[in-house]
Short mmCIF file of C-alpha atoms in Angstrom, two decimals:
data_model
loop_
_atom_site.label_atom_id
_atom_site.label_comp_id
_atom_site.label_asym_id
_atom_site.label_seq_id
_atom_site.Cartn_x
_atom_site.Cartn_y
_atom_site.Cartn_z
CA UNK A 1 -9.16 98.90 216.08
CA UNK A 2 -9.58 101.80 213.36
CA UNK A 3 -13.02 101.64 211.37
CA UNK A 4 -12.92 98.96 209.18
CA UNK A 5 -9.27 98.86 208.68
CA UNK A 6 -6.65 96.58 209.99
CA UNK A 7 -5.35 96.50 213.09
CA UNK A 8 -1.45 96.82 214.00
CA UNK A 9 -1.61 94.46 216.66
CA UNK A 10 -2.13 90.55 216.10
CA UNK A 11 -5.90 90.01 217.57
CA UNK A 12 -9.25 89.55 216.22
CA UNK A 13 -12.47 90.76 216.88
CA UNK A 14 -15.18 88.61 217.80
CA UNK A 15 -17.15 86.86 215.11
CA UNK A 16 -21.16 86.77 215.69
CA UNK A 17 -23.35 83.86 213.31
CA UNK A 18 -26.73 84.86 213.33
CA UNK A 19 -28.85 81.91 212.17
CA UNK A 20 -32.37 80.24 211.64
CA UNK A 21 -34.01 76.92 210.94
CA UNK A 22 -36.57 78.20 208.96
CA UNK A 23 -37.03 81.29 207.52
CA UNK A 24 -39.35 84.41 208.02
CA UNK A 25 -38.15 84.59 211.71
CA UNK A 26 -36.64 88.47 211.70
CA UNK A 27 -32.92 87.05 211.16
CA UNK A 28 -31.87 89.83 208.54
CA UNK A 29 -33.82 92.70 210.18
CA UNK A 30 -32.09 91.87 213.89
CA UNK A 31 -28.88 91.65 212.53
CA UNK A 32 -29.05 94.80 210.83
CA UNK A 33 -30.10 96.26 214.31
CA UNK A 34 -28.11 94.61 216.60
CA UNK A 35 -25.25 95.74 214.09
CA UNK A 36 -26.05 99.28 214.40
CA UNK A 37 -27.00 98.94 218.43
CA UNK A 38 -23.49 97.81 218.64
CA UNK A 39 -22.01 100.60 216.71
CA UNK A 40 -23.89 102.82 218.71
CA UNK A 41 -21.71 101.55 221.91
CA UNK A 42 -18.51 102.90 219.94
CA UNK A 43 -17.76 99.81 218.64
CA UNK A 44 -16.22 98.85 215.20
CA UNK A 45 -18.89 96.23 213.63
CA UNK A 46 -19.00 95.06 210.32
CA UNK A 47 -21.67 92.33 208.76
CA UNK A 48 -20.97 89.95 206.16
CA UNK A 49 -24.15 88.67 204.66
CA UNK A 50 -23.93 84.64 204.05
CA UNK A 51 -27.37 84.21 202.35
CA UNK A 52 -25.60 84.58 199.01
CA UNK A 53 -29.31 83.62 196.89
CA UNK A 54 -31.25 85.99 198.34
CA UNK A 55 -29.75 87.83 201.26
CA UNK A 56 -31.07 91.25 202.41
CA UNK A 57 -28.86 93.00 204.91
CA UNK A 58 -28.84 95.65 202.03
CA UNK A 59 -32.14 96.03 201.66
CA UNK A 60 -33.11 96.16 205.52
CA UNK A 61 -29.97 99.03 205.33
CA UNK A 62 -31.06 100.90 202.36
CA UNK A 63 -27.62 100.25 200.40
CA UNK A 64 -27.39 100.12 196.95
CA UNK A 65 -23.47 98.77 196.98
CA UNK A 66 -21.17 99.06 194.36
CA UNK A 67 -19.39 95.79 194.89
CA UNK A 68 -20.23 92.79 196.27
CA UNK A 69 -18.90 89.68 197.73
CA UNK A 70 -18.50 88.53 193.99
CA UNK A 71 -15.92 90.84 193.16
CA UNK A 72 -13.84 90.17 196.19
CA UNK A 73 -14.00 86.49 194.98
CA UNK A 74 -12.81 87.87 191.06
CA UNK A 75 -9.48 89.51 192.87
CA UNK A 76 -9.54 87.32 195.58
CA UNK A 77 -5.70 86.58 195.38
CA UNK A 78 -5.14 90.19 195.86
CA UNK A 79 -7.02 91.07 198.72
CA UNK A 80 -5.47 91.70 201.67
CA UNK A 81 -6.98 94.08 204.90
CA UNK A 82 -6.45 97.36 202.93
CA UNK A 83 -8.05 96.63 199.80
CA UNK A 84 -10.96 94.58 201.10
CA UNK A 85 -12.21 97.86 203.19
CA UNK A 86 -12.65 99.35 199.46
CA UNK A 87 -15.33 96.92 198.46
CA UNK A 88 -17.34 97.02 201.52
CA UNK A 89 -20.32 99.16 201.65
CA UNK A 90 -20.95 101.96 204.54
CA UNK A 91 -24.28 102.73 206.09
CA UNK A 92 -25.30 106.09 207.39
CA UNK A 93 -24.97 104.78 210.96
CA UNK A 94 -20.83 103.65 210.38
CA UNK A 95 -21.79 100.07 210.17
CA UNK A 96 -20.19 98.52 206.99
CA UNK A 97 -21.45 95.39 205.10
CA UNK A 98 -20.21 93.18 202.17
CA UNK A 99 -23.22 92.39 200.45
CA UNK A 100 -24.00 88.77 198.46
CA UNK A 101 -23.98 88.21 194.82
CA UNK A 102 -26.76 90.39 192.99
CA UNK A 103 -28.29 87.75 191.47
CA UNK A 104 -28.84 83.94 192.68
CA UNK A 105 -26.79 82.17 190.14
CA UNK A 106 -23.48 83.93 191.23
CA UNK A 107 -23.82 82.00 194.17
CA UNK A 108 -22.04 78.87 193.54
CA UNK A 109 -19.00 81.10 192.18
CA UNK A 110 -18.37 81.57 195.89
CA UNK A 111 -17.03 78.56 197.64
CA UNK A 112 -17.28 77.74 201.23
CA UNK A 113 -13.35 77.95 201.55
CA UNK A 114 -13.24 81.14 199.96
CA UNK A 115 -16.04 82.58 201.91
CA UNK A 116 -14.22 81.48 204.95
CA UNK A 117 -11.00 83.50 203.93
CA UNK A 118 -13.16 86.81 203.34
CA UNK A 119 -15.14 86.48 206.95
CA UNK A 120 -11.38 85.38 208.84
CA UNK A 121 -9.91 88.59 207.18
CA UNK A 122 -13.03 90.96 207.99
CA UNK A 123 -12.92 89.69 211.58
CA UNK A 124 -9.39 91.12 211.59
CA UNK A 125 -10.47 94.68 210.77
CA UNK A 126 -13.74 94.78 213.01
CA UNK A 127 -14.05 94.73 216.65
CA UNK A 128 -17.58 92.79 215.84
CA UNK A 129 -18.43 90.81 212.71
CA UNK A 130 -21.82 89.66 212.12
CA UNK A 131 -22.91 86.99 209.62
CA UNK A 132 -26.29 86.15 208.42
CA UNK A 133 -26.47 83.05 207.37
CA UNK A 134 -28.79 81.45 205.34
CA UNK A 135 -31.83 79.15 206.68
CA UNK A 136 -30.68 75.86 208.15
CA UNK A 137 -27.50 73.65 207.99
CA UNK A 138 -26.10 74.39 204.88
CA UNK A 139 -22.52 73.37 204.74
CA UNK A 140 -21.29 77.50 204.49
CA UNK A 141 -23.58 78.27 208.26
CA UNK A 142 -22.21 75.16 209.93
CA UNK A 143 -18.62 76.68 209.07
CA UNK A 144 -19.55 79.48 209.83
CA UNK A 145 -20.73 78.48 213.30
CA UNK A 146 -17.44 76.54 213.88
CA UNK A 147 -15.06 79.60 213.65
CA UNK A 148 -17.63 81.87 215.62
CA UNK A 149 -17.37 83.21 219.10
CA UNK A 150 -21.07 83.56 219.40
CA UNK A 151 -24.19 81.59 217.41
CA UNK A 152 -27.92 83.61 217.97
CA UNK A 153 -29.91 80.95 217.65
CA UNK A 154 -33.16 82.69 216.01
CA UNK A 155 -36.67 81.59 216.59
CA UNK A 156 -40.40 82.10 216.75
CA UNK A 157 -43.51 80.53 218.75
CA UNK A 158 -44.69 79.09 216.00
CA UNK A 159 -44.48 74.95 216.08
CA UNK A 160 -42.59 74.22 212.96
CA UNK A 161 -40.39 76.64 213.42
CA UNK A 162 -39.45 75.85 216.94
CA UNK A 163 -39.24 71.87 215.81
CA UNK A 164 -36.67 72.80 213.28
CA UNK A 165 -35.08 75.11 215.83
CA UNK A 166 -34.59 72.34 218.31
CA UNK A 167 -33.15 70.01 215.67
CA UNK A 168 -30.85 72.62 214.29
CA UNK A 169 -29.95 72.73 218.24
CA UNK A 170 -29.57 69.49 218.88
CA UNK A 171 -27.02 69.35 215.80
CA UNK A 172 -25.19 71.74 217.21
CA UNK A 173 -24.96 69.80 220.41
CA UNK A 174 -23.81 66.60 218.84
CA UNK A 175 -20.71 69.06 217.02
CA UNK A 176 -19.76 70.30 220.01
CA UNK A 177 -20.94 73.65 219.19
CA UNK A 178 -23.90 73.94 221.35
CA UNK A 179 -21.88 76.23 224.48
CA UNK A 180 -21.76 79.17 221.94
CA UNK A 181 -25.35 79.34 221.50
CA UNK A 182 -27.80 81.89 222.38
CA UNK A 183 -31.54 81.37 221.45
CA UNK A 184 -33.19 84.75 220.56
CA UNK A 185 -37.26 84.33 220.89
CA UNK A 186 -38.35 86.58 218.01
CA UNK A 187 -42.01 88.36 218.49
CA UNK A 188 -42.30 86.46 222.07
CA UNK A 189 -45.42 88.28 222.66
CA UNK A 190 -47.19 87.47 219.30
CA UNK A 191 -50.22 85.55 219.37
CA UNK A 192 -49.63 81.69 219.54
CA UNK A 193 -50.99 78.46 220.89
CA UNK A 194 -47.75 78.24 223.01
CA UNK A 195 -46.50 80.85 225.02
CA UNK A 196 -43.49 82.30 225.71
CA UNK A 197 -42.59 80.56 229.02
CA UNK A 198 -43.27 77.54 227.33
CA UNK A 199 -39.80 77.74 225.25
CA UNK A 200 -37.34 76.76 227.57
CA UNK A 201 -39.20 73.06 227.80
CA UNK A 202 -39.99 72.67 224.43
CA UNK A 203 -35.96 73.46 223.83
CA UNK A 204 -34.41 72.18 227.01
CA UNK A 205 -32.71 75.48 227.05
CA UNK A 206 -32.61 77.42 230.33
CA UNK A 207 -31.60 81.10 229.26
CA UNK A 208 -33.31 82.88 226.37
CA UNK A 209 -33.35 86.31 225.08
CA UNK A 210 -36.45 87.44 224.10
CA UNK A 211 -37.40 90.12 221.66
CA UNK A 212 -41.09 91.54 221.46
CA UNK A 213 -43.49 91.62 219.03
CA UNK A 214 -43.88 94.81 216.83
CA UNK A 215 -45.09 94.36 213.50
CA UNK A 216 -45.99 97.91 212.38
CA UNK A 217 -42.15 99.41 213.76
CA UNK A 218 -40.48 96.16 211.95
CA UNK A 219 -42.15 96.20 208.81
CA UNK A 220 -42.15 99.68 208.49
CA UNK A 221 -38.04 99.67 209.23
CA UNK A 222 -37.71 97.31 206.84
CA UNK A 223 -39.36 98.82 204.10
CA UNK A 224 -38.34 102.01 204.53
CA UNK A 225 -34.50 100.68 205.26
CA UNK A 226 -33.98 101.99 208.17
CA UNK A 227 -33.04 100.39 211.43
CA UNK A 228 -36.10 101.07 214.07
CA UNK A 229 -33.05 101.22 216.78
CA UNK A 230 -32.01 104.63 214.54
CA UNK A 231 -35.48 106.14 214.36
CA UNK A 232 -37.99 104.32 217.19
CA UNK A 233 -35.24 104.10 219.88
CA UNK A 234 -38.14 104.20 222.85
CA UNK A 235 -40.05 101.53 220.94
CA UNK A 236 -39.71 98.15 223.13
CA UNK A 237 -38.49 96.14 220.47
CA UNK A 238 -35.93 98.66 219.76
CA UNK A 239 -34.91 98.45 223.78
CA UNK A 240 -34.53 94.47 223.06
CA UNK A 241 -31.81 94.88 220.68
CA UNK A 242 -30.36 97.56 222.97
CA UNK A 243 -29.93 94.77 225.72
CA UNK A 244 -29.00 92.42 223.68
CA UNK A 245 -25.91 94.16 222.60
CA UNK A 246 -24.87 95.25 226.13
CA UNK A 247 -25.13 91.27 226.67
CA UNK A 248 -22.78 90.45 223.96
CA UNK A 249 -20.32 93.24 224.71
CA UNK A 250 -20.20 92.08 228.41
CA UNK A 251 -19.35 88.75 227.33
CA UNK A 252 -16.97 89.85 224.91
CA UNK A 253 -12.77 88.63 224.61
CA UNK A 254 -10.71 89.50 221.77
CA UNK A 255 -8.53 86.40 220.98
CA UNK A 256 -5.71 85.67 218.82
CA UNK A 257 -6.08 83.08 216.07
CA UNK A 258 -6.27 79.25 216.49
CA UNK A 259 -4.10 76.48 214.67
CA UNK A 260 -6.22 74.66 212.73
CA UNK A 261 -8.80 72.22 214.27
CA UNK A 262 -10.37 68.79 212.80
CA UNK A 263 -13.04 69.39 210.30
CA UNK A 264 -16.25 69.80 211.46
CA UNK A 265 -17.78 66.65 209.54
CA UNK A 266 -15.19 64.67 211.52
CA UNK A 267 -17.49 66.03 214.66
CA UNK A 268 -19.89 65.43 213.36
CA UNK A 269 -19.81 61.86 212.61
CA UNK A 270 -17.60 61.03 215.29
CA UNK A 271 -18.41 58.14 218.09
CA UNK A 272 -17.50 60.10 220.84
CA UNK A 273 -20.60 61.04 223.49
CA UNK A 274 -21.69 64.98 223.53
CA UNK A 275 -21.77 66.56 226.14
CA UNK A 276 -25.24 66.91 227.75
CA UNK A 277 -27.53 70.35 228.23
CA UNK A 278 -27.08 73.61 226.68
CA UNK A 279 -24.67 75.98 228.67
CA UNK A 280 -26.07 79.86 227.64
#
C-alpha cells in the first residue's frame, strides 16, 4: 500500500481496537506509540481516534489538525479513498490520524454507522489502523471490536480497574469476540497490593503483554507531545512498545472484506453457549 492512499488491489489492512474499562490506564499514550513503533517497521499505519468527547491522540502527537472527523461526516457522501487522505492529519513520524470533534457536543453528530463507514474506508488505505476507543462498552467500541482483527485489551494493577477489565472480558467472551483479544498490563511494575504475576488468575487469561512502569518518560511524552519511542528509544517502556509491535506484525494477514454478519446485539443476547477460556 502507498501512504495513506488507496490501494489498487482489493485487500485491507488490518484493523487494531485499542480499548479500556476504565480510564486513566495509558490507552491514548500507547496507541500513539505503538502507532509510530509500527511505522518505524516501514509500515503504513493510520489511527482513527473513537473517543469523540474528549479524545487525545492529538494532543499525545502534538497536532493541531485542520479537520476533523466532523467534517468528513459534513461531506460524508462525497468521500471516497482520495479525498478522505485530505482531511487526515500527518505527524512528524508519517503516522496520520483523523482526529474527533473539537468540542464534546459535536459528538452525537457522528453516528455509529457513519463512524463505521470512515474506519472500513481508512482500513483500505493503511496497512495498520488503530482506533482508540473510548472507556468501556459503548455501543461505537463494541462495533468497533466486531470488525477488528485485533482488540488490546488495556489494563492496570489497580483492583477496580482490573474488575471492570475482567467484565469488559467476559463480555467479550459471551459475543464471541474474546479470540481477538490481547490484554496489555499497563505500568506492571508500579506499586500495588497485587502483583504482576497475579493477573493471569485474577483474569483467567494465560498470555499477557506487559508494559513497565515509567512515569517521568510517559508524562513527560505526553506533555511535551512527543512519542517516548521517538526520543527515549533505550528507555524500557519504550522497548515494550517495540515488542509489542513486532508481535502484532508477526501475527499479521491482510484479508479481503467479509459479507455482512448478524448484528452484534443478536450475539449478544443469543442462547447459544460461548465458548470457554481466552485463546491469546
Amino acid at each position: 500500500m502507498t501512504e495513506g492512499n488507496p490501494s489498487s488491489v482489493s485487500k485491507r489492512g488490518e484493523l487494531i481496537a485499542v480499548c479500556s474499562a476504565k480510564g486513566g490506564v495509558g490507552r491514548t499514550t500507547l496507541t500513539a506509540n505503538l502507532a509510530v513503533a509500527l511505522f518505524k517497521k516501514n509500515i503504513q499505519v493510520g489511527v482513527l481516534d473513537g473517543d469523540l468527547q474528549f479524545g487525545d491522540i492529538s494532543l499525545a502527537l502534538d497536532l493541531h489538525p485542520t479537520f476533523t472527523i466532523k467534517d468528513v461526516i459534513e461531506e460524508l457522501d462525497q468521500i471516497d479513498e482520495h479525498t478522505l487522505n485530505s482531511y487526515l492529519s500527518r505527524h512528524d513520524s508519517g503516522v496520520k490520524v483523523l482526529p474527533p470533534p473539537e468540542r464534546p457536543e459535536f459528538a452525537e453528530l457522528v453516528k455509529v454507522e457513519d463512524f463505521m463507514h470512515i474506519s472500513d474506508t481508512l482500513v483500505r488505505m493503511f496497512d495498520y489502523l488503530l482506533v482508540d476507543t473510548g472507556v468501556g462498552l459503548q455501543d461505537l467500541t463494541v462495533e468497533v471490536a466486531e470488525k477488528a482483527d485485533q482488540i488490546l485489551l488495556v489494563t492496570n494493577l489497580e483492583m477496580a480497574t482490573l474488575k471492570n477489565t475482567k467484565l469488559m472480558l467476559e463480555t467479550f467472551r459471551k459475543i464471541g469476540l474474546h479470540e481477538k483479544v490481547t490484554i496489555i498490563v499497563n505500568r506492571s511494575n508500579m506499586e500495588s497490593v497485587i502483583q504482576a504475576k497475579d493477573v493471569s488468575d485474577i483474569l483467567g487469561v494465560n498470555e499477557l503483554l506487559y508494559v513497565p512502569n515509567d512515569f517521568q518518560v510517559t508524562s513527560q511524552a505526553l506533555n511535551l507531545g512527543i512519542p517516548f519511542v521517538v526520543n527515549q528509544t533505550k528507555a524500557e517502556v519504550s522497548k515494550a512498545i517495540y515488542k509489542m509491535a513486532e508481535q502484532l506484525t508477526s501475527r499479521r494477514t491482510i484479508t479481503t472484506f467479509k459479507p455482512a454478519q448478524p448484528s452484534i446485539l443478536s450475539k449478544l443476547f443469543s442462547k447459544k453457549r460461548p465458548k470457554e477460556g481466552v485463546d491469546e
